[in-house]
CSV table of C-alpha atoms in Angstrom, one decimal:
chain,number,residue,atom,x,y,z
A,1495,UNK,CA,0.0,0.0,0.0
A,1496,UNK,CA,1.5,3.4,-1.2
A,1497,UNK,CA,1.6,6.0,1.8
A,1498,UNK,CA,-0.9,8.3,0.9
A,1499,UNK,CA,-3.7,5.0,0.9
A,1500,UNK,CA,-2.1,4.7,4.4
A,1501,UNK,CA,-2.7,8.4,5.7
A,1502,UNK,CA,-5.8,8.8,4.5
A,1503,UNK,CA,-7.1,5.4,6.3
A,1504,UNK,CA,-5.1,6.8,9.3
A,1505,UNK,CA,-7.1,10.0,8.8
A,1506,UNK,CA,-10.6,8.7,8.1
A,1507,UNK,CA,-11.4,8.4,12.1
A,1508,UNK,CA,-10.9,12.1,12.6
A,1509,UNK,CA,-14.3,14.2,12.4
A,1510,UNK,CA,-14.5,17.7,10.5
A,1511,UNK,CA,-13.3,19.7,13.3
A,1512,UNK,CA,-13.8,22.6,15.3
A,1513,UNK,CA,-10.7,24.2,16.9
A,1514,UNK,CA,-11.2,22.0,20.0
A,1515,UNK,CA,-11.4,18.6,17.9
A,1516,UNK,CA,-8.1,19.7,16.4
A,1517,UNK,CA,-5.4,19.7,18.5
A,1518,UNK,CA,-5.9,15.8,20.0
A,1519,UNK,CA,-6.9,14.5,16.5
A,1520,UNK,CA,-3.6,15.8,15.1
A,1521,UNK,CA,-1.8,13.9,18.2
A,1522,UNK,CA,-3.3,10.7,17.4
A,1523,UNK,CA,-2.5,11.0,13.8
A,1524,UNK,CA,1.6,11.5,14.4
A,1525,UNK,CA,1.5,8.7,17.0
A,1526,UNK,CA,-0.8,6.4,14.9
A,1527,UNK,CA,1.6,7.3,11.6
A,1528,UNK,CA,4.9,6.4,13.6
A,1529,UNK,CA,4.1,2.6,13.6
A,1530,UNK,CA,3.5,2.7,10.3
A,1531,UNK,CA,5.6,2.6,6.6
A,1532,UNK,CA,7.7,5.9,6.0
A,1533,UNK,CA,6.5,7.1,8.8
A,1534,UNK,CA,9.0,10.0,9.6
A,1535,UNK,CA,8.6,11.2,6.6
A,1536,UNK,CA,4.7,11.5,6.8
A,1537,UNK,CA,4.8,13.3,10.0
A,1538,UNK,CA,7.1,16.5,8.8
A,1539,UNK,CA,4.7,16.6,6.1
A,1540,UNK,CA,1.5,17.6,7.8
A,1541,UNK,CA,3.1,18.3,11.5
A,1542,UNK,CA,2.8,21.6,13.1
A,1543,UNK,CA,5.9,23.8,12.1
A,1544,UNK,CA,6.9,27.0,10.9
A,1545,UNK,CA,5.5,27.1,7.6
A,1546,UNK,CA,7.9,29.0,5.1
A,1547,UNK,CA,7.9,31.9,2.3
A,1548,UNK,CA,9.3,35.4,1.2
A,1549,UNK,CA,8.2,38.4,2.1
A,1550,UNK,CA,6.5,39.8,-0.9
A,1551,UNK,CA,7.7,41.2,-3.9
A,1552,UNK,CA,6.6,43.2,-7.2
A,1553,UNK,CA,6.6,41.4,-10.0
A,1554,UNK,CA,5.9,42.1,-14.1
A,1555,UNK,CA,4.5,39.1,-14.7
A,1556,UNK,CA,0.4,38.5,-14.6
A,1557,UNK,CA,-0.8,35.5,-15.3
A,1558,UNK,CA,-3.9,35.0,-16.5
A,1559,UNK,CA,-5.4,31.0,-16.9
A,1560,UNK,CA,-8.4,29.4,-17.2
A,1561,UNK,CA,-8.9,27.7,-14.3
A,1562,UNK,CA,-9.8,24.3,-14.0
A,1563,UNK,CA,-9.8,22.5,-10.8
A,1564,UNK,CA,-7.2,19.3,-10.4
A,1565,UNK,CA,-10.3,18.0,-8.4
A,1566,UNK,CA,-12.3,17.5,-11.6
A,1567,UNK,CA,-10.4,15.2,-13.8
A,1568,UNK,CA,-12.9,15.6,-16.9
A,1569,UNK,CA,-10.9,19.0,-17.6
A,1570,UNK,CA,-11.0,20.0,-21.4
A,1571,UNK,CA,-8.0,20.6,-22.1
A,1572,UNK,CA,-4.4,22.8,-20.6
A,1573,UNK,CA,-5.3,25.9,-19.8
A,1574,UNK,CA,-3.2,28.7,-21.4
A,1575,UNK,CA,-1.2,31.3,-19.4
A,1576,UNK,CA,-0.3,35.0,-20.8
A,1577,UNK,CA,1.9,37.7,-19.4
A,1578,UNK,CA,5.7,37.4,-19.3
A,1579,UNK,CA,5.9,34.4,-17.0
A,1580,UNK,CA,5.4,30.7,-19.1
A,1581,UNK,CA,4.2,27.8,-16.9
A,1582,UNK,CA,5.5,25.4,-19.3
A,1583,UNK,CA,8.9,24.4,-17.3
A,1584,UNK,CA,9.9,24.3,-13.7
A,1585,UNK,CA,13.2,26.0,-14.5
A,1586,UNK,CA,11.0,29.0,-15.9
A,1587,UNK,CA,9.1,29.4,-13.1
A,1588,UNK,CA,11.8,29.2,-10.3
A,1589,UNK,CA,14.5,30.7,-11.5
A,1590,UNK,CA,12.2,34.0,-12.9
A,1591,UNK,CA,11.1,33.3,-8.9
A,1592,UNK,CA,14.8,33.0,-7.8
A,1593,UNK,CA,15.3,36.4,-9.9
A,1594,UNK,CA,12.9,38.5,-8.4
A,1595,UNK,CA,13.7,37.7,-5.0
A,1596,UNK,CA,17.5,38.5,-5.4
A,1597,UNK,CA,16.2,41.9,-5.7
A,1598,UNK,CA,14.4,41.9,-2.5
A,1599,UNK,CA,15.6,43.8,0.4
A,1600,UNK,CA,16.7,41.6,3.6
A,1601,UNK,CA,14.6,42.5,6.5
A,1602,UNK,CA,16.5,41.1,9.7
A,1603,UNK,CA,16.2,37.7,11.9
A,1604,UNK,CA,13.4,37.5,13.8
A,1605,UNK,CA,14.1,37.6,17.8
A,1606,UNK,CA,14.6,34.7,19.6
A,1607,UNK,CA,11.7,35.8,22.1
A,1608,UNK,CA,9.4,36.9,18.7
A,1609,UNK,CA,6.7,34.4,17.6
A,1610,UNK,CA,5.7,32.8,14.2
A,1611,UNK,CA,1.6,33.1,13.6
A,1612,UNK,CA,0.5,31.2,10.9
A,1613,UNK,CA,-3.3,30.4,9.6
A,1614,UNK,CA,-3.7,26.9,7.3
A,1615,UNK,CA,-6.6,25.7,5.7
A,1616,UNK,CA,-7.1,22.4,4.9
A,1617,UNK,CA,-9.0,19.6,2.6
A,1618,UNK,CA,-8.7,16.0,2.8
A,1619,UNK,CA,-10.5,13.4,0.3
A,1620,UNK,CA,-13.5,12.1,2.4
A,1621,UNK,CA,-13.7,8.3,3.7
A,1622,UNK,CA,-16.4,6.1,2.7
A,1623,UNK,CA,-19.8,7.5,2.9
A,1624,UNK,CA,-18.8,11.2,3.6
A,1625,UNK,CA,-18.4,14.3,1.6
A,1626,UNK,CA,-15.8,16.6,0.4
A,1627,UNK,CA,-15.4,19.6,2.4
A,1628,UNK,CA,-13.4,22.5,3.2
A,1629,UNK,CA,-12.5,22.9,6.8
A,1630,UNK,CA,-10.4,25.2,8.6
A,1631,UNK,CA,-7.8,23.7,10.5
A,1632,UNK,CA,-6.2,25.4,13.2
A,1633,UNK,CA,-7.2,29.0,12.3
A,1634,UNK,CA,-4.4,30.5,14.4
A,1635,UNK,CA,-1.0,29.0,15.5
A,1636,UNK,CA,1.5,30.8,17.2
A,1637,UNK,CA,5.1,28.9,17.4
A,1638,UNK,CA,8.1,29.9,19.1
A,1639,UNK,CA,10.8,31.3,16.7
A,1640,UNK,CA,13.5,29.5,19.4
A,1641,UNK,CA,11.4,26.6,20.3
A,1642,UNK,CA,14.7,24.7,21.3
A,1643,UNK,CA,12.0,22.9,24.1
A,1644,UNK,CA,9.8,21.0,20.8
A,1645,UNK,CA,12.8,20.6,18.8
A,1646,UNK,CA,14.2,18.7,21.9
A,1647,UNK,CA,11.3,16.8,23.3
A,1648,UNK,CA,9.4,16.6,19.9
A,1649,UNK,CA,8.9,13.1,18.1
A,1650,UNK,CA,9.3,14.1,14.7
A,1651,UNK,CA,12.8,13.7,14.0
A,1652,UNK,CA,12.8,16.4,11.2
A,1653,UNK,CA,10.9,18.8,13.3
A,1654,UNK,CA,13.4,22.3,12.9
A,1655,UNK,CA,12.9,25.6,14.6
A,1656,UNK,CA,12.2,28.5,13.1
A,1657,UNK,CA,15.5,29.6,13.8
A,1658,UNK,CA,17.5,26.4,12.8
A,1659,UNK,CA,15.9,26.8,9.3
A,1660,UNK,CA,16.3,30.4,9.4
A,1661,UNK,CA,20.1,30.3,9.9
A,1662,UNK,CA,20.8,26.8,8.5
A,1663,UNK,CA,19.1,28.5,5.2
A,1664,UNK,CA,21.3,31.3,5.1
A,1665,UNK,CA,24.2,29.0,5.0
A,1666,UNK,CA,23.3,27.2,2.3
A,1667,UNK,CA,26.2,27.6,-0.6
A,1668,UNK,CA,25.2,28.5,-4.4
A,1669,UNK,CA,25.7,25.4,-6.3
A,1670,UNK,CA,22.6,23.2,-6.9
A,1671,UNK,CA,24.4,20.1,-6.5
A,1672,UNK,CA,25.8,21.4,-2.8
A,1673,UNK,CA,23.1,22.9,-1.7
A,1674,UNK,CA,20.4,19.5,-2.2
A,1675,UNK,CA,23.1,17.6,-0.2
A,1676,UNK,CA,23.3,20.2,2.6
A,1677,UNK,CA,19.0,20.2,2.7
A,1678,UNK,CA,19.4,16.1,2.7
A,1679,UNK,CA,21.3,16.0,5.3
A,1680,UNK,CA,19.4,18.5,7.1
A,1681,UNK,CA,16.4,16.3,7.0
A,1682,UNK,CA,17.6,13.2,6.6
A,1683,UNK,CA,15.8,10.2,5.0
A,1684,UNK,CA,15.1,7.2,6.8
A,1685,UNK,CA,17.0,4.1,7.7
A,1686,UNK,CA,14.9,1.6,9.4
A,1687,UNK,CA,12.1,-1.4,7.7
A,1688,UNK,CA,9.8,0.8,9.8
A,1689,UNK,CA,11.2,4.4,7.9
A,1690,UNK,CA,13.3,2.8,4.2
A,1691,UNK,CA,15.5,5.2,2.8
A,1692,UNK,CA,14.3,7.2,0.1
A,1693,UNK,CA,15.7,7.5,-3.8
A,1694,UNK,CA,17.8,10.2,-4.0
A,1695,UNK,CA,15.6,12.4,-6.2
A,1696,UNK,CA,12.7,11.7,-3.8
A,1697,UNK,CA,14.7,12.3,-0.3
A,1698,UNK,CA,15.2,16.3,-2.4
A,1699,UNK,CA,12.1,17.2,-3.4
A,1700,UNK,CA,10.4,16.7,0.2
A,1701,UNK,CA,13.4,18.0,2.3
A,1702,UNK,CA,13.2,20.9,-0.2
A,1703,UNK,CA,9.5,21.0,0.3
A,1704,UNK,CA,10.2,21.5,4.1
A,1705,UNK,CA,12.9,23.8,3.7
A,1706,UNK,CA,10.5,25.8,1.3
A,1707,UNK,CA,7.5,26.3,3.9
A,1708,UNK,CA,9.7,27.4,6.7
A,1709,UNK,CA,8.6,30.8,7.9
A,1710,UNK,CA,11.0,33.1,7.4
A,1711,UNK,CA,13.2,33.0,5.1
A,1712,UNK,CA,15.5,35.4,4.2
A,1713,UNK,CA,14.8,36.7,0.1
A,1714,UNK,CA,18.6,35.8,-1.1
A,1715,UNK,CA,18.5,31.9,0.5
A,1716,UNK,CA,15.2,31.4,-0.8
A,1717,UNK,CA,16.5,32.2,-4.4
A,1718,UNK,CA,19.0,29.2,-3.8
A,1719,UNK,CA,17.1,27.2,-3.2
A,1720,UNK,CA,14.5,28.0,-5.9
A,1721,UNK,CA,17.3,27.6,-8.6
A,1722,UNK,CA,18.3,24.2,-6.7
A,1723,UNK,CA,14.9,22.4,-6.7
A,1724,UNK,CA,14.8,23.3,-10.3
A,1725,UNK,CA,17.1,20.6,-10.8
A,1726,UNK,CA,15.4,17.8,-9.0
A,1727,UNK,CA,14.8,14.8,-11.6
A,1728,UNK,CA,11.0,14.2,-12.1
A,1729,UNK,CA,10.3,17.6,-11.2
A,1730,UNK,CA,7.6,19.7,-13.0
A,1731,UNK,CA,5.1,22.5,-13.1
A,1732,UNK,CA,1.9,22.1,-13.7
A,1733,UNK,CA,1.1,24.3,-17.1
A,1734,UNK,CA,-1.5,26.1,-15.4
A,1735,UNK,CA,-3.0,27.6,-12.2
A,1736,UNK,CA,-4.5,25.3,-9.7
A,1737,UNK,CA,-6.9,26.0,-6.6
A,1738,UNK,CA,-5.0,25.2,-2.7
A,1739,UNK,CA,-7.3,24.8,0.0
A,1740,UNK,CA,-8.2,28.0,0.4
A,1741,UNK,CA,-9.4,28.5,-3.0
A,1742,UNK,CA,-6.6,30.2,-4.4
A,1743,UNK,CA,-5.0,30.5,-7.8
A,1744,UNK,CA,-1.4,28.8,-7.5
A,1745,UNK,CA,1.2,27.6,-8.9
A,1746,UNK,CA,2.2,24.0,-8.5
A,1747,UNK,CA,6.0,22.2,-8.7
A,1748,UNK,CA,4.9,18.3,-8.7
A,1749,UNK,CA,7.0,15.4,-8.2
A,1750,UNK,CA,5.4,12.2,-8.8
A,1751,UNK,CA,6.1,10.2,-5.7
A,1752,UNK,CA,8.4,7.0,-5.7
A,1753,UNK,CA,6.3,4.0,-5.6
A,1754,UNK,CA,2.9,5.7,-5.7
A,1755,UNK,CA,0.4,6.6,-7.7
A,1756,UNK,CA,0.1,9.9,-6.4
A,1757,UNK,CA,2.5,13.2,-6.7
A,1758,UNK,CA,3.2,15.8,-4.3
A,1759,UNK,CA,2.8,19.2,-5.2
A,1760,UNK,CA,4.4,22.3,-4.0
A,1761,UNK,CA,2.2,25.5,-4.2
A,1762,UNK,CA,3.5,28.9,-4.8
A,1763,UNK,CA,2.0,32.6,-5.3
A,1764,UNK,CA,1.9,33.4,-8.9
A,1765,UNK,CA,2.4,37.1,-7.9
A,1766,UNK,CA,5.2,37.3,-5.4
A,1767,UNK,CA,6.0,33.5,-5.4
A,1768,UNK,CA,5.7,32.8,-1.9
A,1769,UNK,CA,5.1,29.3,-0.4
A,1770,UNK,CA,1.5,28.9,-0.4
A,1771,UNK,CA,0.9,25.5,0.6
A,1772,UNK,CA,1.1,21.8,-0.6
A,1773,UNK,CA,-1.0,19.1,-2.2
A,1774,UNK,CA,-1.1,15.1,-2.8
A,1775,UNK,CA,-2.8,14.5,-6.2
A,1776,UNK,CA,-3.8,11.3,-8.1
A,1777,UNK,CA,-1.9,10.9,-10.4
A,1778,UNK,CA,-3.0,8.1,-12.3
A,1779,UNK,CA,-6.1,5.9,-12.5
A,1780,UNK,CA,-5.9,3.5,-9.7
A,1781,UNK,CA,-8.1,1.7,-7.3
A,1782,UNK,CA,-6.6,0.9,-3.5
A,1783,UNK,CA,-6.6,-2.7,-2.1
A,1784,UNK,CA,-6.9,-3.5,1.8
A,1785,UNK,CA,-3.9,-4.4,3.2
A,1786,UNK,CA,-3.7,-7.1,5.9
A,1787,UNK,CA,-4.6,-5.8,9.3
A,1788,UNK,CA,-6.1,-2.5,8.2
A,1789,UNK,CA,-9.8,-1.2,7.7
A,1790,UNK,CA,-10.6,0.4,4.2
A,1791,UNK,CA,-12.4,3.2,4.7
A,1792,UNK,CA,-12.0,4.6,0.9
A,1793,UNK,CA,-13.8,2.5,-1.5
A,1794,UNK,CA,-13.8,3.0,-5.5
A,1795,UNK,CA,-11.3,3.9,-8.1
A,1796,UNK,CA,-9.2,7.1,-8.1
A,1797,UNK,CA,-8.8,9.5,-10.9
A,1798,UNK,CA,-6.0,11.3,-11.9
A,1799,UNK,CA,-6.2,14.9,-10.7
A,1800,UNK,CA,-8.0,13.9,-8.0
A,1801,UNK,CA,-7.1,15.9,-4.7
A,1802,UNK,CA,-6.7,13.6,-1.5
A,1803,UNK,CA,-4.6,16.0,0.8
A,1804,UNK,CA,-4.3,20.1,0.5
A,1805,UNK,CA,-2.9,22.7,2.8
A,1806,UNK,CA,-3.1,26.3,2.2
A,1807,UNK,CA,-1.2,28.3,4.7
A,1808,UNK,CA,-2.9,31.6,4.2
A,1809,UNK,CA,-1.0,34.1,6.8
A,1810,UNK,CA,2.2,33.7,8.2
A,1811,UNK,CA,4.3,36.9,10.3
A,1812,UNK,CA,6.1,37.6,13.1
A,1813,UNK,CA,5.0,38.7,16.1
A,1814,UNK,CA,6.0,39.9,19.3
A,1815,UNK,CA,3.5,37.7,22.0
A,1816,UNK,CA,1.8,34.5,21.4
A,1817,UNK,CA,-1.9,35.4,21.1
A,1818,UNK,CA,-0.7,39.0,19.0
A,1819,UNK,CA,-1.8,38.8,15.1
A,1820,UNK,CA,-0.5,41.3,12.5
C-alpha cells in the first residue's frame, strides 16, 4: 500500500473539526503514523511547524489561466497562461522566482523571544460514505521562533525551529548540487524497515519541500534554493493555475512520488512567489486494495487529478506575544 492510501485510512477516524477537535486529533494521527511505513517522513509533512515563504515582492509578470480545478479530472484541455511568466517548465518558473527575490531587500532575523503566527486551511479526500469539504484547521498558531524545548522533546525527528531553518538556510552555498546535499542532510531520509530510505531524487524534493515552507526565510537563500529544486529529476510544473485549500490561484512544482500513484505538489503565489501550501494529487487511475490488518475506509477507483490531501497556509508573520496577530 503506497503512503498516501495509508494516511488517509489513518485520517478517516478524525471528524470535521472545530478548533477543540483539532489539537488531539492531530496527536493521534503523528502517534498512529509512527508505527506505520515511511513514517517519519509523513509526519514533517502535515506536522505543526513554521510554515515558510518570502516576504512579498513586485513582479511584471500577470498570469492569466483558465482555471480548472485538479479535483475535476474531466478538464478540457491545458489551460493557457499570458503575461511574461510561461508555466510550461519548472526551471522558468523558479528561477524567474529566484530572480525576483535576489532583488528583494533583507529585513533582519526574527528575535529569539518573537513568535511565528501562521493560519492553514485544509482539505482532505472524504472516507467512505462522507463528503468533500473544506475545513479550517487550526485557524491561528502561534510557534516559538526558538522553540529549542519541541525541537528537543518533539517526536518528529525532522521537526526544525524556526531559527534552525532560518540560519541553517542562510548557510546554504550556491551550487545546486551542494546545496540538495546540505538540505538532505538536514532532513535526513530514513534508515529503518519501519522508515526505508528514500531515492535520492525523492529524499530532495520533500526535504526541499520543508525547507520551502519554513517561515521566514530570508529573500537571497530562498533564491537558492529555488534555482536548486529546479534541478530535481522528475520535477515539473503544472502548465497552469491550480486551486489550494483555500481557493486560491497557485502555482504548482509536482514530483510524482516513488512507488505511488500519487505526486506531491508544492504550491506557490503566482504574484510574489511565496510558499502557499502543498498538495497530494492522483496521479493516475488507480483503485486501493486493503492491506492485511487495516480497515478500508475509501472505496472505488481514483482518478487522476484527484485531490486527496491540501494545505493552504494563508498568513504567516512575526509577532512579538503568542496570542498578538498582524
Amino acid at each position: 500500500m503506497d503512503e498516501m492510501t495509508t494516511l488517509r485510512e489513518l485520517r478517516a477516524d478524525a471528524p470535521v473539526p472545530d478548533r477543540s477537535a483539532l489539537a488531539p486529533g492531530r496527536l493521534r494521527l503523528t502517534q498512529t503514523i509512527a508505527s506505520g511505513r515511511r513514517a517519519r517522513r509523513l509526519k514533517a509533512d502535515w506536522r505543526v511547524a513554521a510554515f515558510g515563504a518570502a516576504a512579498a515582492i513586485t513582479v511584471a509578470a500577470v498570469l492569466g489561466t483558465q482555471l480548472v480545478d485538479a479535483a475535476a479530472p474531466d478538464r478540457s484541455g491545458p489551460a493557457s497562461t499570458t503575461g511574461t511568466l510561461r508555466l510550461d517548465s519548472p526551471a522558468e518558473v523558479l528561477n524567474r522566482a529566484a530572480d525576483a527575490l535576489e532583488k528583494q531587500r533583507a529585513v533582519p532575523e526574527p528575535r529569539d523571544d518573537q513568535w511565528i503566527y501562521t493560519k492553514t486551511v485544509m482539505a482532505q479526500s472524504p472516507r467512505k460514505g462522507s463528503a468533500v469539504g473544506r475545513f479550517v484547521y487550526d485557524p491561528d498558531n502561534w510557534v516559538p521562533y526558538d522553540n529549542s524545548a519541541a525541537a528537543r522533546n518533539g517526536k518528529d525527528d525532522d521537526y526544525r525551529t524556526s531559527r534552525q531553518v532560518y540560519r541553517a538556510a542562510n548557510e546554504l552555498p550556491d551550487d545546486p548540487a551542494r546545496l540538495l546535499a546540505k538540505v538532505r542532510s538536514f532532513y535526513p531520509t530514513g534508515n529503518t524497515a519501519e522508515s526505508p530510505p528514500e531515492a535520492e531524487a525523492q529524499h530532495s524534493f520533500r526535504a526541499m519541500g520543508l525547507m520551502v515552507e519554513a517561515y521566514p526565510i530570508a529573500p537571497r537563500a530562498l533564491a537558492r534554493i529555488y534555482r536548486a529544486l529546479a534541478t530535481v529529476p522528475g520535477v515539473h510544473v503544472t502548465d497552469h493555475l491550480v486551486k489550494d485549500a483555500a481557493g486560491r490561484e497557485v502555482i504548482a512544482i509536482t514530483r510524482k512520488e516513488d512507488g505511488s500513484h500519487e505526486q506531491r505538489e508544492i504550491l506557490l503565489d503566482p504574484h510574489d512567489f511565496s510558499y502557499a501550501g502543498m498538495r497530494f494529487v492522483v496521479a493516475e487511475d488507480y483503485e486501493p486494495t486493503p492491506s492485511a490488518g487495516r480497515v478500508q475506509y475509501l472505496s472505488g477507483k481514483f482518478k487522476a487529478g484527484q485531490i486527496t490531501l491540501s494545505e493552504a497556509r494563508v498568513e504567516a508573520a512575526v509577532v512579538d506575544a503568542k496570542g498578538e496577530k498582524p
